XYZ file of N, CA, C and O in Angstrom:
628
model
N 0.694 -0.843 0.029
C 0.135 -0.374 -0.052
C 1.032 1.179 0.037
O 0.928 2.368 -0.765
N 1.620 0.834 0.869
C 2.796 2.145 1.111
C 4.036 2.506 -0.372
O 4.660 3.807 0.000
N 3.292 1.936 -0.962
C 4.741 1.648 -2.970
C 4.544 3.024 -3.479
O 5.348 3.521 -4.814
N 3.291 3.327 -3.703
C 2.966 4.841 -4.189
C 3.598 6.096 -4.678
O 4.330 5.844 -5.671
N 4.432 6.390 -3.599
C 4.488 7.442 -3.283
C 6.552 7.048 -2.671
O 7.127 8.095 -2.632
N 6.693 6.386 -3.081
C 8.223 5.965 -2.682
C 9.272 6.273 -2.691
O 9.660 5.920 -4.264
N 9.863 7.328 -2.748
C 10.195 8.034 -3.540
C 11.937 8.138 -3.488
O 12.594 8.167 -3.977
N 11.716 7.193 -2.569
C 13.880 6.117 -2.198
C 13.722 5.300 -3.698
O 14.825 5.576 -3.917
N 12.458 4.496 -3.589
C 13.184 3.941 -5.845
C 13.272 4.285 -6.352
O 13.990 4.761 -7.054
N 12.719 5.946 -6.691
C 12.935 6.741 -7.528
C 14.066 7.477 -7.784
O 15.297 7.418 -8.467
N 14.851 7.674 -6.641
C 15.857 7.606 -6.215
C 17.483 6.989 -6.403
O 17.633 7.129 -7.903
N 16.675 5.904 -6.212
C 17.625 4.552 -6.788
C 17.508 4.256 -8.165
O 19.046 4.077 -9.109
N 16.508 4.861 -8.588
C 16.434 4.431 -10.360
C 16.624 5.400 -11.094
O 17.854 5.067 -12.242
N 17.247 6.978 -10.373
C 18.174 8.033 -11.252
C 19.249 7.598 -10.812
O 20.151 7.893 -11.550
N 19.730 7.375 -10.053
C 21.227 7.093 -10.079
C 21.697 6.433 -10.995
O 22.625 5.777 -11.472
N 21.069 4.729 -10.720
C 20.888 3.728 -12.105
C 21.279 4.061 -13.157
O 21.857 4.171 -14.214
N 20.342 4.350 -13.593
C 20.048 5.593 -15.059
C 21.501 6.533 -15.035
O 22.098 6.363 -16.499
N 22.071 6.987 -14.389
C 22.755 8.238 -14.171
C 24.495 6.719 -14.461
O 24.669 7.463 -15.153
N 24.515 6.177 -14.058
C 26.010 5.108 -13.955
C 25.479 4.399 -15.261
O 26.838 4.340 -15.557
N 24.306 4.519 -15.637
C 24.131 3.753 -16.838
C 24.824 4.603 -18.143
O 25.425 4.482 -19.225
N 24.189 5.649 -17.883
C 24.758 7.085 -19.001
C 26.539 7.220 -18.880
O 27.075 7.696 -20.423
N 26.212 6.779 -17.698
C 28.019 8.123 -17.384
C 29.163 6.843 -18.596
O 30.200 7.227 -19.025
N 28.852 5.577 -18.054
C 29.863 4.563 -19.043
C 29.463 4.755 -20.400
O 30.395 4.900 -21.611
N 28.293 4.815 -20.788
C 27.936 4.642 -22.685
C 29.255 6.483 -23.036
O 29.284 6.645 -23.743
N 28.504 7.032 -21.665
C 28.931 8.963 -22.532
C 30.695 8.744 -22.376
O 30.933 9.233 -23.402
N 30.817 8.355 -22.135
C 32.651 8.108 -21.898
C 33.085 6.832 -22.720
O 34.205 7.660 -23.755
N 32.260 6.598 -23.262
C 33.293 5.693 -24.418
C 32.979 6.686 -25.659
O 33.689 6.305 -26.711
N 31.185 6.978 -25.917
C 31.031 7.483 -26.677
C 31.781 9.029 -27.527
O 32.752 8.894 -28.388
N 32.470 9.558 -25.834
C 33.292 10.263 -26.102
C 34.619 9.868 -26.665
O 35.985 11.148 -27.720
N 35.120 9.051 -25.842
C 36.443 8.147 -26.526
C 36.870 8.024 -28.841
O 37.367 7.598 -29.185
N 34.958 6.961 -28.642
C 34.554 7.129 -29.960
C 34.584 8.009 -30.931
O 35.332 7.859 -32.066
N 34.478 9.343 -30.806
C 34.691 10.438 -30.964
C 35.564 10.789 -31.701
O 36.162 12.092 -32.516
N 36.825 11.161 -30.748
C 38.023 11.439 -31.026
C 39.069 9.972 -31.467
O 40.089 10.427 -32.237
N 38.213 9.438 -32.001
C 38.957 8.456 -33.225
C 39.009 8.586 -34.375
O 38.062 9.793 -35.015
N 39.772 8.778 -35.894
C 39.816 9.118 -36.931
C 38.313 7.933 -37.927
O 39.659 7.593 -38.582
N 37.500 7.551 -37.078
C 36.880 6.364 -37.996
C 35.907 7.600 -39.200
O 35.396 8.722 -38.988
N 34.961 6.703 -40.149
C 34.727 7.430 -41.013
C 33.106 7.645 -40.301
O 32.226 6.948 -39.653
N 32.380 8.943 -40.909
C 31.628 9.587 -40.354
C 30.213 8.392 -39.619
O 29.748 8.110 -39.222
N 30.082 8.130 -41.421
C 29.220 6.067 -41.179
C 29.420 5.482 -39.938
O 28.602 4.481 -39.919
N 30.881 4.907 -39.740
C 30.979 4.392 -38.685
C 30.567 4.621 -37.486
O 30.611 3.889 -36.219
N 30.873 6.111 -37.058
C 31.030 7.188 -35.957
C 29.077 6.442 -36.232
O 29.035 6.738 -34.800
N 28.531 7.295 -36.714
C 27.061 7.448 -37.255
C 27.115 5.513 -36.263
O 25.562 5.571 -35.382
N 26.403 4.200 -37.166
C 26.855 3.005 -36.507
C 26.774 3.211 -35.046
O 25.998 2.749 -34.281
N 27.846 3.156 -34.453
C 27.912 2.931 -33.131
C 27.521 4.236 -31.976
O 26.797 3.973 -31.163
N 27.459 5.398 -32.794
C 26.422 6.783 -32.029
C 24.987 6.249 -31.935
O 24.575 6.572 -31.106
N 24.372 5.816 -32.980
C 23.201 5.607 -33.303
C 22.886 4.278 -33.159
O 21.601 4.098 -31.789
N 23.099 3.003 -33.949
C 22.019 2.005 -33.997
C 23.041 1.135 -32.622
O 22.312 0.814 -31.781
N 24.448 1.392 -32.355
C 24.707 0.291 -31.542
C 23.966 1.027 -29.794
O 23.847 0.144 -28.994
N 23.884 2.822 -29.948
C 23.592 2.835 -28.319
C 22.358 2.881 -28.377
O 21.747 2.976 -27.493
N 21.569 2.505 -29.626
C 19.664 2.221 -29.458
C 19.990 0.774 -28.676
O 19.184 0.499 -28.321
N 20.663 0.066 -29.581
C 20.721 -1.826 -29.132
C 20.851 -1.599 -27.750
O 19.885 -2.930 -27.124
N 21.326 -0.937 -26.850
C 22.343 -1.344 -25.975
C 21.420 -0.202 -24.453
O 21.679 0.153 -23.509
N 19.997 0.751 -25.244
C 19.837 2.085 -25.030
C 19.059 1.771 -23.151
O 19.262 2.602 -22.387
N 19.146 0.543 -22.780
C 18.750 0.366 -20.879
C 20.087 -0.779 -20.666
O 19.827 -1.098 -19.229
N 21.342 -1.078 -20.587
C 22.476 -1.587 -20.579
C 23.224 -1.220 -20.144
O 23.913 -0.263 -21.219
N 23.316 -1.102 -19.326
C 24.658 -0.450 -18.280
C 25.883 -1.279 -18.511
O 26.047 -2.179 -19.363
N 26.773 0.241 -18.705
C 28.324 -0.810 -19.620
C 29.362 0.101 -19.064
O 29.745 1.038 -18.405
N 30.043 -1.203 -18.039
C 30.566 -1.647 -17.060
C 32.354 -0.314 -17.191
O 32.377 0.591 -16.431
N 32.773 -1.169 -18.624
C 34.472 -0.640 -18.877
C 34.078 -0.539 -20.123
O 33.446 -1.337 -20.971
N 35.132 -0.131 -21.201
C 35.064 -0.379 -22.180
C 36.959 -0.696 -23.022
O 37.775 0.094 -21.885
N 37.581 -1.289 -24.117
C 38.381 -0.399 -24.450
C 38.292 -0.568 -26.498
O 37.352 -1.496 -26.487
N 38.973 0.436 -26.265
C 39.325 0.570 -28.242
C 40.524 0.970 -28.532
O 41.389 1.148 -28.156
N 40.529 0.149 -29.744
C 40.963 0.268 -30.740
C 41.542 1.465 -31.174
O 40.368 1.506 -32.035
N 42.863 1.956 -31.193
C 41.875 3.533 -32.091
C 42.266 3.401 -33.291
O 41.702 4.306 -34.134
N 42.949 2.439 -34.010
C 43.391 2.623 -35.291
C 42.093 1.835 -35.724
O 41.414 2.459 -36.986
N 41.483 0.465 -35.418
C 40.484 0.635 -35.763
C 38.826 0.441 -35.946
O 38.326 0.204 -36.332
N 38.601 1.203 -34.621
C 37.704 1.531 -33.774
C 37.383 -0.103 -33.543
O 35.815 0.965 -33.143
N 37.315 -1.075 -33.019
C 36.754 -1.779 -33.016
C 37.205 -1.263 -30.612
O 38.106 -0.587 -30.962
N 36.188 -2.210 -30.575
C 35.745 -2.059 -29.192
C 35.397 -2.835 -28.533
O 34.488 -3.917 -29.234
N 35.628 -3.133 -27.408
C 35.498 -3.952 -25.961
C 34.773 -3.493 -25.670
O 35.025 -2.515 -24.680
N 33.060 -4.305 -25.173
C 32.325 -3.241 -23.674
C 32.416 -4.834 -23.104
O 31.721 -5.673 -22.945
N 32.390 -4.123 -21.594
C 32.459 -4.387 -20.361
C 30.713 -4.923 -19.894
O 30.596 -3.633 -19.336
N 30.121 -5.587 -20.225
C 28.828 -5.572 -19.594
C 27.989 -6.059 -18.457
O 29.762 -6.726 -18.050
N 27.358 -6.315 -17.559
C 27.579 -6.768 -16.298
C 27.672 -8.465 -16.505
O 28.500 -9.317 -15.619
N 27.345 -9.517 -17.730
C 27.395 -10.602 -17.711
C 28.144 -10.912 -18.880
O 27.369 -12.165 -19.144
N 28.266 -10.173 -19.525
C 28.759 -10.680 -21.062
C 29.972 -9.197 -21.575
O 29.958 -7.781 -20.742
N 31.239 -9.811 -22.615
C 31.091 -8.620 -23.642
C 30.744 -8.647 -25.075
O 30.186 -9.774 -25.652
N 30.730 -7.698 -25.449
C 30.278 -7.037 -27.116
C 32.048 -6.408 -27.760
O 32.254 -5.761 -27.048
N 31.782 -7.303 -28.534
C 33.034 -7.188 -29.676
C 31.905 -6.166 -30.662
O 31.711 -6.399 -31.329
N 33.055 -4.640 -30.923
C 32.316 -4.119 -32.196
C 32.959 -4.214 -33.224
O 34.092 -3.741 -33.120
N 33.057 -4.461 -34.676
C 33.525 -4.290 -35.352
C 32.903 -3.376 -36.644
O 32.275 -3.431 -37.321
N 33.331 -1.782 -36.224
C 32.566 -1.007 -36.685
C 32.886 -1.087 -38.543
O 31.878 -0.598 -39.264
N 34.294 -1.529 -38.515
C 34.117 -1.554 -40.436
C 33.213 -2.447 -41.068
O 32.629 -1.986 -42.048
N 33.210 -3.715 -40.380
C 32.191 -4.728 -41.117
C 30.778 -4.053 -40.469
O 29.652 -5.043 -40.338
N 30.101 -3.329 -39.552
C 29.105 -3.016 -38.798
C 28.423 -4.871 -38.234
O 27.531 -5.186 -38.153
N 29.536 -5.323 -37.247
C 28.993 -6.299 -36.838
C 29.461 -6.077 -35.053
O 29.972 -5.549 -34.800
N 28.402 -6.923 -34.799
C 28.571 -6.946 -33.227
C 28.313 -8.583 -33.126
O 27.672 -9.716 -33.177
N 29.573 -8.493 -31.730
C 29.681 -10.611 -30.808
C 29.493 -9.990 -30.268
O 30.303 -9.483 -29.534
N 28.826 -10.938 -29.286
C 27.931 -11.045 -28.008
C 28.629 -12.225 -27.775
O 28.874 -13.389 -27.726
N 29.273 -11.948 -25.848
C 29.798 -13.832 -25.883
C 29.246 -13.487 -23.644
O 30.028 -12.570 -23.383
N 28.737 -14.173 -23.527
C 28.323 -14.654 -22.437
C 29.977 -14.356 -21.426
O 30.736 -15.253 -21.795
N 29.612 -14.064 -20.697
C 31.140 -13.732 -19.508
C 31.682 -15.157 -18.861
O 32.779 -15.393 -19.433
N 30.827 -16.602 -19.020
C 31.395 -18.041 -18.133
C 32.215 -18.486 -20.117
O 32.684 -19.710 -19.461
N 31.799 -17.799 -21.186
C 32.619 -18.219 -22.123
C 34.424 -18.148 -22.703
O 34.843 -18.038 -23.158
N 34.708 -16.730 -21.551
C 35.974 -16.071 -21.337
C 36.075 -16.395 -21.051
O 35.994 -16.722 -19.609
N 37.644 -16.442 -21.195
C 38.686 -16.858 -21.024
C 40.134 -16.131 -20.950
O 40.035 -14.848 -21.768
N 41.505 -15.797 -19.895
C 42.094 -14.664 -20.431
C 43.728 -15.748 -20.206
O 43.748 -17.225 -19.267
N 44.583 -15.732 -20.976
C 45.677 -15.952 -20.737
C 46.864 -15.115 -20.871
O 46.392 -13.360 -21.274
N 47.725 -14.951 -19.669
C 48.435 -13.740 -20.078
C 50.146 -14.155 -19.674
O 50.162 -15.485 -19.698
N 50.999 -14.238 -20.842
C 52.184 -14.474 -20.975
C 53.233 -13.329 -20.420
O 53.179 -12.062 -21.041
N 54.112 -13.964 -19.332
C 55.214 -12.843 -19.402
C 56.404 -12.956 -19.669
O 56.960 -14.180 -19.113
N 56.719 -12.621 -20.899
C 58.088 -12.998 -21.545
C 59.586 -11.557 -21.314
O 60.591 -12.083 -21.317
N 58.962 -11.331 -20.414
C 60.305 -10.626 -19.711
C 61.504 -11.349 -19.166
O 62.635 -11.077 -19.285
N 61.547 -12.380 -18.926
C 62.636 -13.075 -18.361
C 62.921 -14.252 -19.623
O 63.760 -15.293 -18.716
N 62.192 -14.138 -20.183
C 62.248 -15.199 -21.904
C 63.833 -14.534 -22.816
O 63.689 -13.342 -22.557
N 64.212 -15.372 -23.191
C 64.455 -14.968 -24.910
C 64.475 -14.242 -25.156
O 63.248 -15.197 -25.933
N 64.194 -13.400 -25.751
C 63.513 -12.499 -26.665
C 64.199 -12.858 -28.448
O 65.541 -12.679 -28.882
N 63.110 -13.237 -29.132
C 63.491 -13.715 -30.130
C 62.848 -12.371 -31.388
O 63.333 -11.677 -31.087
N 62.487 -12.832 -32.549
C 62.011 -11.946 -33.754
C 60.987 -11.016 -33.037
O 60.673 -9.789 -33.079
N 60.139 -11.479 -31.877
C 58.979 -10.938 -31.607
C 59.521 -10.195 -30.277
O 60.143 -10.668 -29.683
N 59.351 -9.205 -29.966
C 59.887 -8.142 -29.329
C 58.494 -7.708 -27.969
O 59.173 -7.170 -27.089
N 58.145 -8.460 -28.249
C 56.918 -8.073 -26.891
C 56.927 -9.063 -26.122
O 58.175 -10.609 -25.670
N 56.991 -8.319 -24.963
C 57.682 -8.862 -23.213
C 56.835 -8.848 -22.758
O 56.784 -9.968 -21.569
N 55.326 -8.659 -23.022
C 54.145 -8.829 -22.097
C 52.950 -9.076 -22.344
O 52.793 -8.121 -24.114
N 52.251 -9.763 -22.933
C 51.277 -10.538 -23.755
C 49.952 -10.319 -22.631
O 49.925 -11.961 -22.296
N 48.426 -10.370 -22.712
C 47.426 -10.890 -22.446
C 46.337 -10.657 -23.512
O 46.274 -9.908 -24.972
N 45.268 -11.651 -23.448
C 44.460 -12.347 -24.662
C 43.116 -12.327 -23.822
O 42.999 -13.386 -23.095
N 42.210 -12.208 -24.014
C 40.320 -12.357 -23.745
C 39.960 -13.088 -24.838
O 40.088 -12.507 -26.264
N 39.276 -14.293 -24.739
C 39.248 -15.450 -25.690
C 37.915 -16.073 -25.335
O 37.486 -16.207 -24.346
N 37.638 -16.902 -26.621
C 36.455 -17.503 -26.500
C 36.611 -18.782 -26.783
O 36.834 -18.367 -28.709
N 36.095 -19.515 -26.388
C 35.963 -21.261 -27.721
C 34.397 -20.969 -28.093
O 33.844 -21.379 -26.993
N 34.340 -20.537 -29.527
C 32.868 -20.631 -30.028
C 33.084 -20.702 -31.448
O 33.939 -21.288 -32.190
N 31.456 -20.721 -31.902
C 31.308 -21.182 -33.520
C 32.369 -20.413 -34.859
O 32.868 -19.129 -33.854
N 32.932 -21.113 -35.439
C 33.901 -20.414 -36.383
C 33.298 -18.757 -36.732
O 31.972 -19.033 -36.954
N 34.105 -17.940 -36.591
C 33.676 -16.591 -37.145
C 33.065 -15.852 -35.996
O 32.745 -14.330 -36.176
N 33.148 -16.206 -34.859
C 32.593 -15.759 -33.740
C 32.832 -15.840 -32.485
O 32.795 -15.795 -31.403
N 34.657 -16.130 -32.889
C 35.656 -16.468 -31.739
C 36.033 -14.840 -31.241
O 36.489 -14.012 -32.044
N 36.082 -14.703 -29.932
C 36.673 -13.652 -28.848
C 38.239 -13.982 -29.111
O 38.577 -14.733 -28.337
N 38.932 -12.265 -29.678
C 40.779 -12.795 -29.519
C 40.852 -11.178 -29.588
O 41.265 -10.640 -30.490
N 40.916 -10.764 -28.632
C 40.865 -9.382 -28.026
C 42.553 -9.382 -27.207
O 43.049 -9.536 -26.158
N 43.772 -8.883 -28.005
C 45.224 -9.201 -27.871
C 45.999 -7.585 -27.293
O 45.232 -6.599 -27.735
N 46.326 -7.300 -26.137
C 46.698 -6.137 -25.451
C 48.040 -6.725 -25.430
O 48.011 -7.433 -24.530
N 49.374 -6.037 -25.701
C 50.615 -6.298 -25.353
C 51.542 -5.011 -25.412
O 50.954 -3.889 -25.917
N 52.879 -5.532 -24.928
C 53.813 -3.939 -24.833
C 55.173 -4.632 -25.117
O 54.852 -5.686 -25.072
N 55.644 -3.710 -25.323
C 57.512 -4.317 -25.924
C 58.330 -3.431 -25.396
O 59.230 -3.813 -25.801
N 57.853 -2.417 -23.691
C 58.635 -2.307 -23.203
C 58.085 -2.400 -21.759
O 57.037 -2.244 -21.646
N 59.584 -2.721 -20.986
C 59.010 -3.031 -19.216
C 58.340 -1.992 -19.111
O 58.020 -2.419 -17.810
N 58.938 -1.233 -18.787
C 58.010 0.084 -18.951
C 56.605 0.038 -18.660
O 55.366 1.217 -18.528
N 56.426 -0.300 -19.536
C 54.637 -0.622 -20.089
C 53.893 -1.784 -19.121
O 52.400 -1.923 -19.322
N 54.439 -2.633 -18.753
C 54.174 -3.600 -18.034
C 52.944 -3.225 -16.974
O 51.782 -3.968 -16.549
N 53.463 -2.348 -16.006
C 52.495 -1.860 -14.911
C 50.999 -1.289 -15.554
O 49.742 -1.799 -15.179
N 50.648 -1.000 -16.354
C 49.497 -0.467 -17.395
C 48.767 -1.698 -17.764
O 47.740 -1.723 -17.659
N 49.594 -2.433 -18.090
C 48.945 -3.658 -18.705
C 48.514 -4.552 -18.032
O 47.639 -5.058 -17.988
N 49.350 -4.660 -16.478
C 48.821 -5.374 -15.469
C 47.348 -4.347 -14.642
O 46.618 -5.627 -14.142
N 47.373 -3.831 -14.739
C 46.362 -2.900 -14.555
C 45.152 -3.039 -15.148
O 43.965 -4.075 -14.653
N 45.243 -3.489 -16.441
C 44.310 -4.083 -17.876
C 43.776 -4.865 -17.227
O 42.772 -5.694 -17.293
N 44.703 -6.326 -16.757
C 44.524 -7.225 -16.684
C 43.890 -8.003 -15.167
O 43.065 -8.282 -14.765
N 44.317 -6.660 -14.231
C 43.252 -6.695 -13.004
C 42.085 -6.429 -13.181
O 40.777 -6.667 -12.965
N 41.837 -5.166 -13.940
C 40.438 -4.909 -14.899
C 39.888 -5.889 -14.807
O 38.463 -6.285 -14.663
N 39.834 -6.591 -16.246
C 40.270 -8.120 -16.722
C 39.405 -9.148 -15.416
O 38.202 -9.797 -15.474
N 40.230 -9.426 -14.421
C 39.944 -10.470 -13.651
C 38.817 -10.002 -12.905
O 38.040 -10.900 -12.608
N 39.249 -8.831 -12.332
C 38.153 -8.551 -11.608
C 36.536 -8.620 -12.227
O 35.801 -9.289 -11.670
N 36.170 -8.157 -13.860
C 35.300 -8.677 -14.788
C 35.217 -9.844 -14.835
O 33.561 -10.668 -14.130
N 35.832 -10.575 -14.842
C 35.265 -12.804 -14.596
C 34.846 -12.916 -13.797
O 34.736 -14.033 -13.739
N 35.734 -12.433 -12.234
C 35.242 -12.838 -10.722
C 34.225 -12.529 -10.369
O 34.229 -12.546 -9.313
N 33.774 -11.652 -10.509
C 32.523 -10.895 -10.057
C 31.534 -12.065 -9.811
O 30.901 -12.328 -10.502
N 30.329 -11.736 -8.350
C 29.763 -12.858 -8.506
C 27.955 -12.015 -9.356
O 27.737 -11.297 -9.055
């Protein structure tokens, strides 16, 4: 009987809505700074945003050259490929993480000293393979922070 004017519920919904919008606004701001063709920008800003209008975006990663994006949602990842206008959705329970620390190995032709990969084992053409790597020792702490965010997301309850 007392639910009709429950202002506490409205405030909680507004806060949730604001948090949802903040993640998306940050992502769209980062996309706007990429040198992508207008058509790809529009697809990300209008079509993708409309498809996820009520879905909170927890975190994102962006390949500034290709415009490919990895979106961290509550229980899944979305890989956006704006050049092909393809959206891939991967449930969290199908995502794996691989980390290779090569700082104490003999470096061959490949100069990568630290490499991390988020991947899924899915049907052909639907596989996730998001790789982040660094070639200098001083870049490793930034990579470790990125992996820490991945692990926090992968292991959340």
